[in-house]
Every structure is written in structure tokens, then in C-alpha cells.
PDB file of C-alpha atoms in Angstrom:
ATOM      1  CA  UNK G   1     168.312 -90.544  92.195  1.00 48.00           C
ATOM      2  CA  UNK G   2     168.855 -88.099  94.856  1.00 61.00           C
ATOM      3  CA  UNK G   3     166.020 -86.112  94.778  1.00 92.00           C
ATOM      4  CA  UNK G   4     164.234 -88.289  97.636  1.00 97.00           C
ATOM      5  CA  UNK G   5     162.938 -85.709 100.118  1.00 97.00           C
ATOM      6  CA  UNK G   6     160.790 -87.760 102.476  1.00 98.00           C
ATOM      7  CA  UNK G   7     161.102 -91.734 103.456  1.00 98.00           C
ATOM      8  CA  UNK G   8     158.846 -93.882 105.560  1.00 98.00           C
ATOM      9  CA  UNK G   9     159.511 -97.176 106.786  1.00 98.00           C
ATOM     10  CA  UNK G  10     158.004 -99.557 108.908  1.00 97.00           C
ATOM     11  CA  UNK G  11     159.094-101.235 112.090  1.00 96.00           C
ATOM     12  CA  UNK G  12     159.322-104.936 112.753  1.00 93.00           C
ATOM     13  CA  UNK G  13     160.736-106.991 109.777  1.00 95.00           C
ATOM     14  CA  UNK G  14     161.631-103.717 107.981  1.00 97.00           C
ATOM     15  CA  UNK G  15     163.415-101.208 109.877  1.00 98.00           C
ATOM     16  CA  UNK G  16     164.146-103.896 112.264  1.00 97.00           C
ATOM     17  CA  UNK G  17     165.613-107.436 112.015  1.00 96.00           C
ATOM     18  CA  UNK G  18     163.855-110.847 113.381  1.00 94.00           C
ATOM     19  CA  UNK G  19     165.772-109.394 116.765  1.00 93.00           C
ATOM     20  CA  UNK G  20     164.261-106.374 116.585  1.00 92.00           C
ATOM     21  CA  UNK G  21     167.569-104.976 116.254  1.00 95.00           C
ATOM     22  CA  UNK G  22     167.946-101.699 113.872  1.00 96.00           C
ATOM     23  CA  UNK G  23     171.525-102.695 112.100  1.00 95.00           C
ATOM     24  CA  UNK G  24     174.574-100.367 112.099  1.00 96.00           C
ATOM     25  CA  UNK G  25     174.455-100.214 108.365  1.00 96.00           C
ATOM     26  CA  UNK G  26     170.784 -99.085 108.385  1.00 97.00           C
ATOM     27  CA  UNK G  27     171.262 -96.256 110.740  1.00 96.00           C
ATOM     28  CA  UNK G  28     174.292 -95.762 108.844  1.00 97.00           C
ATOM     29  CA  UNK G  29     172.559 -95.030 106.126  1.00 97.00           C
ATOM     30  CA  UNK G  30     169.728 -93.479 107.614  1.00 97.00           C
ATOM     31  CA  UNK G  31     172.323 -90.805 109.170  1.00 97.00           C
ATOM     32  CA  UNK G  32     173.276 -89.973 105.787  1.00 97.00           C
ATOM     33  CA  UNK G  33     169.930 -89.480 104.557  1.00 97.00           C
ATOM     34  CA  UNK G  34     168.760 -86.749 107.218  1.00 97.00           C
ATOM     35  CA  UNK G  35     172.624 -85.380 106.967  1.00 96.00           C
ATOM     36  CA  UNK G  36     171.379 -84.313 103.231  1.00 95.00           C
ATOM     37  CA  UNK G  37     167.762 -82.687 104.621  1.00 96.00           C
ATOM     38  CA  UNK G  38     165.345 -85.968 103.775  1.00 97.00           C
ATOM     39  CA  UNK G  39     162.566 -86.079 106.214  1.00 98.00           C
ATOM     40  CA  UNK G  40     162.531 -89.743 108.123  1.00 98.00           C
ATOM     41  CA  UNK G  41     158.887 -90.969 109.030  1.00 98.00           C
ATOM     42  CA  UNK G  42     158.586 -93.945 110.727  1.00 98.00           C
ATOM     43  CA  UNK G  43     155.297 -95.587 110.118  1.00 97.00           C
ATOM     44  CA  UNK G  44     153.685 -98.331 112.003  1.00 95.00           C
ATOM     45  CA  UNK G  45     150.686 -99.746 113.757  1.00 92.00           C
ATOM     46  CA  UNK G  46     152.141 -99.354 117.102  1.00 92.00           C
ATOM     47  CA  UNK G  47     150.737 -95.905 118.858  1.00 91.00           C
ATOM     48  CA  UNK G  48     153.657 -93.730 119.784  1.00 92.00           C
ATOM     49  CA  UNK G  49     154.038 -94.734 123.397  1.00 89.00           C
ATOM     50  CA  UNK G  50     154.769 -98.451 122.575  1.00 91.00           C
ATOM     51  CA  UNK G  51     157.386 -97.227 119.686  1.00 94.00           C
ATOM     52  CA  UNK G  52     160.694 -99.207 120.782  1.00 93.00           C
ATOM     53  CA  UNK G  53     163.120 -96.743 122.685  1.00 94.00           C
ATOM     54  CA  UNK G  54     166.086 -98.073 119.452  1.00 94.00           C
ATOM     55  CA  UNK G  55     163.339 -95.786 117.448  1.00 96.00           C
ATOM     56  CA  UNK G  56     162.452 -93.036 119.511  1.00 95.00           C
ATOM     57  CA  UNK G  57     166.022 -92.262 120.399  1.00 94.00           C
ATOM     58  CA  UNK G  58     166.812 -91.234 116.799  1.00 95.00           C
ATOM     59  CA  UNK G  59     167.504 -87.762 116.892  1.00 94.00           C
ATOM     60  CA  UNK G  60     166.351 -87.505 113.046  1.00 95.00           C
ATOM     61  CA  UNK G  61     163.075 -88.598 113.966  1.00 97.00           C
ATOM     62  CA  UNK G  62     160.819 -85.678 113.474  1.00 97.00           C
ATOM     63  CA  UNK G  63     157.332 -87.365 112.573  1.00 98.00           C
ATOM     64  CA  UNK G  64     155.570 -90.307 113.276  1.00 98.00           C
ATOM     65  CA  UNK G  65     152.625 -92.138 111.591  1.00 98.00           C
ATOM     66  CA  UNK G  66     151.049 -94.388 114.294  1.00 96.00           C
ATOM     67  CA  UNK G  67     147.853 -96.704 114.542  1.00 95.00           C
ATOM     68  CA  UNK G  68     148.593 -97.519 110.894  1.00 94.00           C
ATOM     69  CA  UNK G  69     148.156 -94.043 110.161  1.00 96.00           C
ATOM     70  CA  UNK G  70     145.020 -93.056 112.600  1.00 96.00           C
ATOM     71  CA  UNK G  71     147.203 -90.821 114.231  1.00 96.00           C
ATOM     72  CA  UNK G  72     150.121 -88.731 113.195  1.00 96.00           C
ATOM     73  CA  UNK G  73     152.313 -87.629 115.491  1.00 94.00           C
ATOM     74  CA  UNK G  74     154.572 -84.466 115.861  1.00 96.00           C
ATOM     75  CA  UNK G  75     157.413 -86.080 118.064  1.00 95.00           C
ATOM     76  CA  UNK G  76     159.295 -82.342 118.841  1.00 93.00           C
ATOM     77  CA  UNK G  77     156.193 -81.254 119.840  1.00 94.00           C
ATOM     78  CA  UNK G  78     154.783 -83.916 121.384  1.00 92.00           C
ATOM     79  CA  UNK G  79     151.026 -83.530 119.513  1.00 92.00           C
ATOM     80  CA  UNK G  80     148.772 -85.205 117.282  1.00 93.00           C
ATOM     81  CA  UNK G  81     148.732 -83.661 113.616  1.00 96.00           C
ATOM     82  CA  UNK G  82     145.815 -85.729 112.476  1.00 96.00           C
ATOM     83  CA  UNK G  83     143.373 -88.429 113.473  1.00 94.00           C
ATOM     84  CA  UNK G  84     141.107 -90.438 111.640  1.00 95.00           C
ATOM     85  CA  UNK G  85     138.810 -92.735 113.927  1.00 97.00           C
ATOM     86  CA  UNK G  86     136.327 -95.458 113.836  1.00 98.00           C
ATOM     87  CA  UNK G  87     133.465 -94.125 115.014  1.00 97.00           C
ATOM     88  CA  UNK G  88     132.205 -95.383 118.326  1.00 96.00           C
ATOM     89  CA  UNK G  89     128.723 -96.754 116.805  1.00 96.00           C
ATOM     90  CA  UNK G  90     130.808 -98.760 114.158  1.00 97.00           C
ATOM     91  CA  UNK G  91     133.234 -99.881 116.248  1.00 97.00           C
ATOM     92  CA  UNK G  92     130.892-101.159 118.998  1.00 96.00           C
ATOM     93  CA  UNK G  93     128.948-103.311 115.830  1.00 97.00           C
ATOM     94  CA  UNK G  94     132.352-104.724 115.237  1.00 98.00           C
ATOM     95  CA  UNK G  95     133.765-106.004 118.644  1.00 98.00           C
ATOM     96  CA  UNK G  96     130.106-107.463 119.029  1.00 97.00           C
ATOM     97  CA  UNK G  97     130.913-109.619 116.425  1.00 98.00           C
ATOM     98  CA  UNK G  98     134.307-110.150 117.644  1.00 98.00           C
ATOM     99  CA  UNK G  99     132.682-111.386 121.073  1.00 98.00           C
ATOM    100  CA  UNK G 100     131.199-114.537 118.976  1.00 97.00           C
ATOM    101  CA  UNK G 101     134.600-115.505 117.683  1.00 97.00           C
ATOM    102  CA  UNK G 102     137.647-117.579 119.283  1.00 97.00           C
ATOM    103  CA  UNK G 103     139.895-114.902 119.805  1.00 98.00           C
ATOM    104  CA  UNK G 104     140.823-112.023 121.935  1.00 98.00           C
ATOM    105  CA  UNK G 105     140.917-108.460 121.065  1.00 98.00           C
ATOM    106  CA  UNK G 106     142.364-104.770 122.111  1.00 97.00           C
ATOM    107  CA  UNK G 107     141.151-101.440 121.174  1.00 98.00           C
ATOM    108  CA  UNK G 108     143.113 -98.085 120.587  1.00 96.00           C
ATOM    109  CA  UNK G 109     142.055 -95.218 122.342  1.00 93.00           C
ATOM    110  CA  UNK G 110     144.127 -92.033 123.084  1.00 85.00           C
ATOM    111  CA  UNK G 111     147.256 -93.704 122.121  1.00 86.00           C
ATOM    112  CA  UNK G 112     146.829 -96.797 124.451  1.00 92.00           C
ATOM    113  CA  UNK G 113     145.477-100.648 124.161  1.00 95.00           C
ATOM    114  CA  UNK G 114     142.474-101.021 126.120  1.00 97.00           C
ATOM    115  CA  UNK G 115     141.363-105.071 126.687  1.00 98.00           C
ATOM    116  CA  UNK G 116     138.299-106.873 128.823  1.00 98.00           C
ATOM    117  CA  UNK G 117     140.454-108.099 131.464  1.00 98.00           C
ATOM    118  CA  UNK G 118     138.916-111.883 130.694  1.00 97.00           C
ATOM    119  CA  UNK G 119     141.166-111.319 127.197  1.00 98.00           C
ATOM    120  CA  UNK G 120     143.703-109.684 128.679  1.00 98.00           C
ATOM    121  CA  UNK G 121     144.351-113.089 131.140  1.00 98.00           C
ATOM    122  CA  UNK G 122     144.446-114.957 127.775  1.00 97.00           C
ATOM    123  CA  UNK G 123     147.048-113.251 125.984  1.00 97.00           C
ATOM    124  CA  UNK G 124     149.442-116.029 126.667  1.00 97.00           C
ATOM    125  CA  UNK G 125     147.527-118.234 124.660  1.00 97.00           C
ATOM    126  CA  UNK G 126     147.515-116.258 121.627  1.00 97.00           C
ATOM    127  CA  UNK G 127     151.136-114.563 121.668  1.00 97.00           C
ATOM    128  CA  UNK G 128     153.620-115.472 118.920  1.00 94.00           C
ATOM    129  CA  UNK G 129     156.973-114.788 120.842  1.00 89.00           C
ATOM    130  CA  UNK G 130     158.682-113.109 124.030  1.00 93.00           C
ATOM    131  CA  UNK G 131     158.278-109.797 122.266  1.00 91.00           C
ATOM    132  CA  UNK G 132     154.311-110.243 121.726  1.00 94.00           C
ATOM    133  CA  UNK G 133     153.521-110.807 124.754  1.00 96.00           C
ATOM    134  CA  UNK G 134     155.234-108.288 126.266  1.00 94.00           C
ATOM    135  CA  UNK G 135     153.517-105.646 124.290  1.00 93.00           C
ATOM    136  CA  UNK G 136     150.141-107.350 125.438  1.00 96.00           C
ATOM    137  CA  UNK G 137     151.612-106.956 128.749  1.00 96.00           C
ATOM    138  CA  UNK G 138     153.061-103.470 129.070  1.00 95.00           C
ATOM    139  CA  UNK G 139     151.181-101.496 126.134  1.00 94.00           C
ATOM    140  CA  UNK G 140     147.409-102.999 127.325  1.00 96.00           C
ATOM    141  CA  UNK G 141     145.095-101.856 130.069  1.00 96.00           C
ATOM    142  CA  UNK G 142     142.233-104.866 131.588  1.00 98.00           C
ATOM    143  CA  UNK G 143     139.496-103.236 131.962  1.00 97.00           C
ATOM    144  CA  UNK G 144     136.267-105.068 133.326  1.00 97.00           C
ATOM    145  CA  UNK G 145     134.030-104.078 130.764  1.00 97.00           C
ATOM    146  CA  UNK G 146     135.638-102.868 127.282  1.00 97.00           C
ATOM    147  CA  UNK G 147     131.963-101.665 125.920  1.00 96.00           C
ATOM    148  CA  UNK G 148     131.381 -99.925 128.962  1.00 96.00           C
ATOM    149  CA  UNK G 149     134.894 -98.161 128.670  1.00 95.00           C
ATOM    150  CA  UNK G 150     134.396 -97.355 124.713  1.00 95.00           C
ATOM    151  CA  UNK G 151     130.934 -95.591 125.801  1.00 94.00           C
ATOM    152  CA  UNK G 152     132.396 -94.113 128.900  1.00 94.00           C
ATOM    153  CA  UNK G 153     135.200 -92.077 126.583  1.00 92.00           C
ATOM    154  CA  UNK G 154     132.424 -91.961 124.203  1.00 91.00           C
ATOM    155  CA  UNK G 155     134.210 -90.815 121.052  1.00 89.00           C
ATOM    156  CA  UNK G 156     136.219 -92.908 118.040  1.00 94.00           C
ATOM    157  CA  UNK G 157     138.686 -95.798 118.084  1.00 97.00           C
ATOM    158  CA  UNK G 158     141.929 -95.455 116.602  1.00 97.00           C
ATOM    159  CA  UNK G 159     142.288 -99.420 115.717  1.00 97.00           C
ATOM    160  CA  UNK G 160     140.795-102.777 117.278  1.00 98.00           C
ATOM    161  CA  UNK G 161     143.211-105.525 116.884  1.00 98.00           C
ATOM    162  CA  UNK G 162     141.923-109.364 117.127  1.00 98.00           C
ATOM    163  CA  UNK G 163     144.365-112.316 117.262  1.00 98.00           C
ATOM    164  CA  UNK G 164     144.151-115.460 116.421  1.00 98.00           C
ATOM    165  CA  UNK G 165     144.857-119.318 117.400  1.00 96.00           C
ATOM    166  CA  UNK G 166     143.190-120.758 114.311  1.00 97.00           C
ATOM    167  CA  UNK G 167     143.929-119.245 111.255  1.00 97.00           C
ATOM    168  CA  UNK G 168     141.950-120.537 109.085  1.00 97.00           C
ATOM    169  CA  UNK G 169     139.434-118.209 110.954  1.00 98.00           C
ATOM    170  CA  UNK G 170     141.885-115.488 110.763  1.00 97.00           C
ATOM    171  CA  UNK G 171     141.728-115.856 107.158  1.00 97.00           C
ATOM    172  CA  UNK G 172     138.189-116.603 106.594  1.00 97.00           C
ATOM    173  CA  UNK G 173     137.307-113.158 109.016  1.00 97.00           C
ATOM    174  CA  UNK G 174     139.603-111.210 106.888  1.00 96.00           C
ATOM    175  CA  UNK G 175     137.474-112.059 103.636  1.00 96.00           C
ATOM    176  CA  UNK G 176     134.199-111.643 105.229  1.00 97.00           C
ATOM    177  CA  UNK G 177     134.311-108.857 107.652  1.00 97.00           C
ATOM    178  CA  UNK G 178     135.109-106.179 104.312  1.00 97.00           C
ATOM    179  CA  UNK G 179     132.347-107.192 103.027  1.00 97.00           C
ATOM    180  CA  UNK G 180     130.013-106.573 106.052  1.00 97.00           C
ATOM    181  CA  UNK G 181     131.674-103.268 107.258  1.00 98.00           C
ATOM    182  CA  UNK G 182     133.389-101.526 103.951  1.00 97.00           C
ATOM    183  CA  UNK G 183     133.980 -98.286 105.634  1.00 97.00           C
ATOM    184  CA  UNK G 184     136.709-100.200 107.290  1.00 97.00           C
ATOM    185  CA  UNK G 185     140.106-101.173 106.467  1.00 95.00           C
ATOM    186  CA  UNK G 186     141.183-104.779 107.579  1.00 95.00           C
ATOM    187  CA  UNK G 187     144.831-105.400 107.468  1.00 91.00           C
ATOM    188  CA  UNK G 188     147.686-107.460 109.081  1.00 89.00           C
ATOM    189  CA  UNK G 189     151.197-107.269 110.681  1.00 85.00           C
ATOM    190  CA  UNK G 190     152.252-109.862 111.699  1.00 89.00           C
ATOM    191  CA  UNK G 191     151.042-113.507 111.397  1.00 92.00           C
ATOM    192  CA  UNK G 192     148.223-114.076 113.916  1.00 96.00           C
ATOM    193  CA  UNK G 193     146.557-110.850 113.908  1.00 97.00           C
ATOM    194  CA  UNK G 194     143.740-108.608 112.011  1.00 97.00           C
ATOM    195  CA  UNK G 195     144.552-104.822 112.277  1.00 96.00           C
ATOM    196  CA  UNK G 196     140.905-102.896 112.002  1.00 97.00           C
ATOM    197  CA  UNK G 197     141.054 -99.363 110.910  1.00 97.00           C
ATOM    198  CA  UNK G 198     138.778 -96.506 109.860  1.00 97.00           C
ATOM    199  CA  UNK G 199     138.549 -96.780 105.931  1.00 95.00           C
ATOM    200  CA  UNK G 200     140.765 -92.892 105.804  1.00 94.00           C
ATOM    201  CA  UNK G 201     143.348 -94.260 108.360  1.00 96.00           C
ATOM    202  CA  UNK G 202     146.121 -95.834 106.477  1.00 95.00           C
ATOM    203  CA  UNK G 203     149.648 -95.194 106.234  1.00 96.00           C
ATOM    204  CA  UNK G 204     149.255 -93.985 102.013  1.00 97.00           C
ATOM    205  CA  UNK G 205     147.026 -91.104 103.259  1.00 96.00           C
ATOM    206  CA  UNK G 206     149.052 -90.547 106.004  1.00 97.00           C
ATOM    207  CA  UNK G 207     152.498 -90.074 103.966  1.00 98.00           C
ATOM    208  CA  UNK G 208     150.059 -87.831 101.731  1.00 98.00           C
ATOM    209  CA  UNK G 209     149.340 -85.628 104.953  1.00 98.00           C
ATOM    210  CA  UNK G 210     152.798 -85.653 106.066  1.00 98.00           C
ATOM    211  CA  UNK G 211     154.422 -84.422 102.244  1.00 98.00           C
ATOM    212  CA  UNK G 212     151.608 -81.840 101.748  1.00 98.00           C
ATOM    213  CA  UNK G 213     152.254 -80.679 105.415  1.00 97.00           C
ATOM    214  CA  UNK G 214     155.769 -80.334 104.733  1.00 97.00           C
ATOM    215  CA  UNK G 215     155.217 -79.013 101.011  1.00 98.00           C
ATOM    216  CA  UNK G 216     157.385 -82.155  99.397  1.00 98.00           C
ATOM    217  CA  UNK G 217     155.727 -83.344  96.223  1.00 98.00           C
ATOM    218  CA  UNK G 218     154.614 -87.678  96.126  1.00 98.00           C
ATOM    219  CA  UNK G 219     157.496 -88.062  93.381  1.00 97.00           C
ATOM    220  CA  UNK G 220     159.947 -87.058  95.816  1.00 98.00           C
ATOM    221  CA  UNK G 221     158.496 -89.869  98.446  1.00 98.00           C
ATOM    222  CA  UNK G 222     159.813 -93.453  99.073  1.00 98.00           C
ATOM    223  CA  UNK G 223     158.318 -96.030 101.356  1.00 98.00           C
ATOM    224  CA  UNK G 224     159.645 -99.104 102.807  1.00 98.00           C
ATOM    225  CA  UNK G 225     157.607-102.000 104.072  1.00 97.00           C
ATOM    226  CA  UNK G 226     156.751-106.069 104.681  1.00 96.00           C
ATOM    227  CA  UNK G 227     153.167-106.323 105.606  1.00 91.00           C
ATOM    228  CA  UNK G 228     149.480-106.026 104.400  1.00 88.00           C
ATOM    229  CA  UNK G 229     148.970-102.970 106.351  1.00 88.00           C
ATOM    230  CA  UNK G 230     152.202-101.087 103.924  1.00 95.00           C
ATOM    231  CA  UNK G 231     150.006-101.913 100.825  1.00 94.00           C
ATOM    232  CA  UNK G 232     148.693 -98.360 100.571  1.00 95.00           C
ATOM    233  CA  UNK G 233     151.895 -97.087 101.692  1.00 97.00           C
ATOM    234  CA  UNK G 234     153.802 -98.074  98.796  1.00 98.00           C
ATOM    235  CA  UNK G 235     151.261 -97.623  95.914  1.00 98.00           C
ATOM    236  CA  UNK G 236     151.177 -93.841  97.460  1.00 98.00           C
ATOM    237  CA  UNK G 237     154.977 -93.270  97.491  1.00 98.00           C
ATOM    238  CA  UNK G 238     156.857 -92.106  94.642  1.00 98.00           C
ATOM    239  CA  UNK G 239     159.157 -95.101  95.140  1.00 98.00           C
ATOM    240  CA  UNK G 240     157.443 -97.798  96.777  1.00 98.00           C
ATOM    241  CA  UNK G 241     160.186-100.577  98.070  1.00 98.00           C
ATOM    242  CA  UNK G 242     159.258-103.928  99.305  1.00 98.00           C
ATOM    243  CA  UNK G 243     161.024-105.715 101.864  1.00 98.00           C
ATOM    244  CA  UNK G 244     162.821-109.586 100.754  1.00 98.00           C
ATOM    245  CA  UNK G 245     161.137-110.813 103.566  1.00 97.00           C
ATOM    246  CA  UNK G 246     157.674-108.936 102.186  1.00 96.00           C
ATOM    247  CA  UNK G 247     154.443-110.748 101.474  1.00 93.00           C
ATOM    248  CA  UNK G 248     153.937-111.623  98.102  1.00 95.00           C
ATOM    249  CA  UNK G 249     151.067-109.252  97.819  1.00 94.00           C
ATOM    250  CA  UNK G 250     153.218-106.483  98.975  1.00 96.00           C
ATOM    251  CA  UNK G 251     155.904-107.469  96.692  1.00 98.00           C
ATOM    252  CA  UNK G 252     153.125-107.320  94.085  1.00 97.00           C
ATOM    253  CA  UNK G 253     152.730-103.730  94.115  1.00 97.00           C
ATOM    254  CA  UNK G 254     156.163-102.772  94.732  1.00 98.00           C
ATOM    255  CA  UNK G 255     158.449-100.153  92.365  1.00 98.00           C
ATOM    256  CA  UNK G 256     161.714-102.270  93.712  1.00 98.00           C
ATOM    257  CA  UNK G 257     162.262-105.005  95.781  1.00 98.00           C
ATOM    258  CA  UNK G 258     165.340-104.762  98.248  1.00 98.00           C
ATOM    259  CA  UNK G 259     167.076-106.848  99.824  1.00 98.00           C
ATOM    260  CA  UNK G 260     165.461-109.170 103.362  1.00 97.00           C
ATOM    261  CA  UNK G 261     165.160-106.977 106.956  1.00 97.00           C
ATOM    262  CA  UNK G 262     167.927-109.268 108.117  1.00 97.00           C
ATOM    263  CA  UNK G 263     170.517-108.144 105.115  1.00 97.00           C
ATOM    264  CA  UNK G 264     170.075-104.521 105.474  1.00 97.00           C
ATOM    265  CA  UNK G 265     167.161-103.868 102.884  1.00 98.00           C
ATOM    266  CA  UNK G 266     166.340-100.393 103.979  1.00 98.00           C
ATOM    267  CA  UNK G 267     170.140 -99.513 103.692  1.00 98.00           C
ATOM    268  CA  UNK G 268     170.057-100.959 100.445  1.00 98.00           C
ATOM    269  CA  UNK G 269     167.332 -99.251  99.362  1.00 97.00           C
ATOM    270  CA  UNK G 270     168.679 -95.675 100.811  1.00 97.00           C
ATOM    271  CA  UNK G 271     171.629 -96.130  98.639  1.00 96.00           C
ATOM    272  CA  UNK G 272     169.767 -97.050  95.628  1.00 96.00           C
ATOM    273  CA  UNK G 273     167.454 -94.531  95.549  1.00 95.00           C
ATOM    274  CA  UNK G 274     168.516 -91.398  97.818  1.00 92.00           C
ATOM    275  CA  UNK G 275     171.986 -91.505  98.338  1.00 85.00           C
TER     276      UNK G 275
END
């Protein structure tokens, strides 16, 4: 204990609450972490401009890894570190096959959500919650014709995110589409949604660019997280600490399993481990 150097932590259902509230005993405890020189990283599938303001206004935050680790982002300096893209042929294969399925989709590109407007008009239908829909809303750009777009920029996509009504094809498109494109990595964050991701943009590799970056060794690494898309987050760290609230599968691979996002887990955690 106490020779943590580096944590990363998801967003919703980890860092936050089911309000999307961070707690006063988590930044609490995150205070005292970067008061004693460990790096804070938070990692998500957001891109950096639809980060929550409750995140970016923590004056500890240094680093970001974004796009479930497609991008990572230097917040001082306001760059990109690293990207790791699908690239545009792939991508275009795999929204083709997302046109023949009942669902609507969004690709990242440049740190924004592009949609085909017709999509974009549907996103009602398909949002779980107030908060869902207005990130389809503010963080997404209609465009008339998203393969036109995609060859108009004419270089890689950071993610393309489907969601889903029926999710028993949700489920049955996150068995098959591995097997058809394995150079891919298919993930999820929340409930109703595949996250699509070039197979060397995920948030393990990313905390492995961030510690080599800033010369901190993997054993001195913990990661905090609830979803499918922490999985290789949390086998990279040195402690890897599942959420209560995590999926079982997450839980799984886990070093220690803290307490649920709504009773200050990631404070627990902190103390545990770093503190």
C-alpha cells in the first residue's frame, strides 16, 4: 500500500453515481491522492469535448484516455498524445453492415459524433434516459450522408457506436461481428449500446502508454471500472478494482472488488490501496 503512482477510473457508474454526481467523499479522496504526487487519468469512451464539466473542472486532471482509449489526451496542453484508428476501408465494411440492422449508429471523428441525419431524428427512440439523449443531442452532428462524410475526411475512425431497441440483437451482433471483423474490438457501456474500436484502442494499452510516458512502472498502476469496455483496463493495471455495481465479467477479472458507484467505491478503493 502506498506505492500507487498512477489511477484510472471510469466515468458513469464508477467515478460517478446513477446521478451522475461525483460524491464529496470521492473527490475527497481523490484530493488526497494527487496531494501525495499520484497521477489521476480519467478513462472513458466519451471524446474529451463531451467529458462532463464535474470532470474537467478537476484541477488534478492532467491526462485523459478518451474513445475508449483511441485517443489520449494531454488536457494542459490541449493535444492528442496518441491515436489508434479504424481504418476508413474497415470501418466503411462495418457501418454497411450496420445499415441492414434495426438500429442507429454514430461515428467518432476528430473528437466529435458524426450521425446520418435519418438516425440522428431517431435517437429518441433508442435513448435510455434524460442524460442519453442529451449526449445524442449536443455531442452528435446530422449529416446527410455519413459515408460520404467518412470519405470526405478520408482518414480513420476513432469508434462507431450502434444502439439498440432489441437486445437480443444487441447480443447476438456482439457474438458475431468478432468473428467477422477480429481486428476490431467490440465492447459496451452502458446497456443498449455496442462500442466498436480499432483492435490497439483500448483503455489497457492506453494506461500502458500513459505509465511508460510518465516513466511509472504497471505495479505501481490501479484501475477502476463497471463495464465491458474496462476489461482490458483492469487485467493491465497493477491493481485492477471492480466496481459493486460491475458486470459479472468485469468482476471476473478483478484484483478487488469495492464497494457500488453509489457507496463511494472509488473512495473506498483509494483508501485501500493508495492512501
Amino acid at each position: 500500500m502506498g506505492n500507487v503512482k498512477l489511477i484510472t477510473f471510469d466515468l458513469d457508474d464508477t467515478l460517478f453515481n446513477r446521478k451522475k454526481e461525483i460524491t464529496p467523499a470521492t473527490v475527497e479522496a481523490l484530493n488526497e491522492a494527487a496531494n501525495m504526487g499520484v497521477e489521476l487519468v480519467p478513462a472513458t469512451g466519451r471524446f474529451w469535448e463531451a467529458v462532463p464539466e464535474n470532470v474537467k473542472s478537476l484541477k488534478f486532471i492532467h491526462y485523459a484516455i478518451t474513445v475508449n482509449g483511441a485517443e489520449i489526451f494531454d488536457v494542459r496542453e490541449n493535444k492528442s498524445l496518441a491515436k489508434f484508428e479504424i481504418p476508413l476501408e474497415r470501418a466503411e465494411l462495418i457501418t454497411r453492415v450496420l445499415d441492414e440492422q434495426d438500429c442507429i449508429y454514430d461515428c467518432v471523428i476528430d473528437g466529435f459524433g458524426w450521425m446520418q441525419r435519418e438516425h440522428y431524428e431517431r435517437r429518441a427512440d433508442f435513448a435510455i434516459g434524460a442524460w442519453q439523449m442529451k449526449a445524442l443531442t449536443d455531442f452528435r452532428h446530422p449529416v446527410e450522408d455519413l459515408h460520404e462524410t467518412l470519405r470526405e475526411k478520408n482518414h480513420g475512425i476513432q469508434k462507431i457506436q450502434p444502439f439498440f431497441k432489441n437486445m437480443e440483437l444487441r447480443a447476438k451482433l456482439l457474438e458475431a461481428l468478432p468473428v467477422v471483423f477480429p481486428n476490431n474490438i467490440f465492447s459496451s457501456s452502458v446497456p443498449n449500446n455496442i462500442e466498436i474500436n480499432d483492435i490497439h484502442a483500448n483503455k489497457g494499452d492506453a494506461l500502458k502508454f500513459i505509465a511508460d510516458y510518465l516513466k511509472i512502472p504497471m505495479s505501481a498502476t490501479m484501475s477502476f471500472g463497471d463495464g465491458l469496455n474496462d476489461t482490458y483496463m483492469l487485467k493491465a493495471a497493477g491493481i485492477g478494482v471492480a466496481m459493486g455495481n460491475a458486470c459479472e465479467e468485469l468482476k471476473a477479472v478483478a484484483d478487488y472488488v469495492t464497494s457500488d458507484c453509489d457507496e463511494d467505491g472509488i473512495a473506498e478503493g483509494i483508501r485501500k490501496f493508495c492512501l
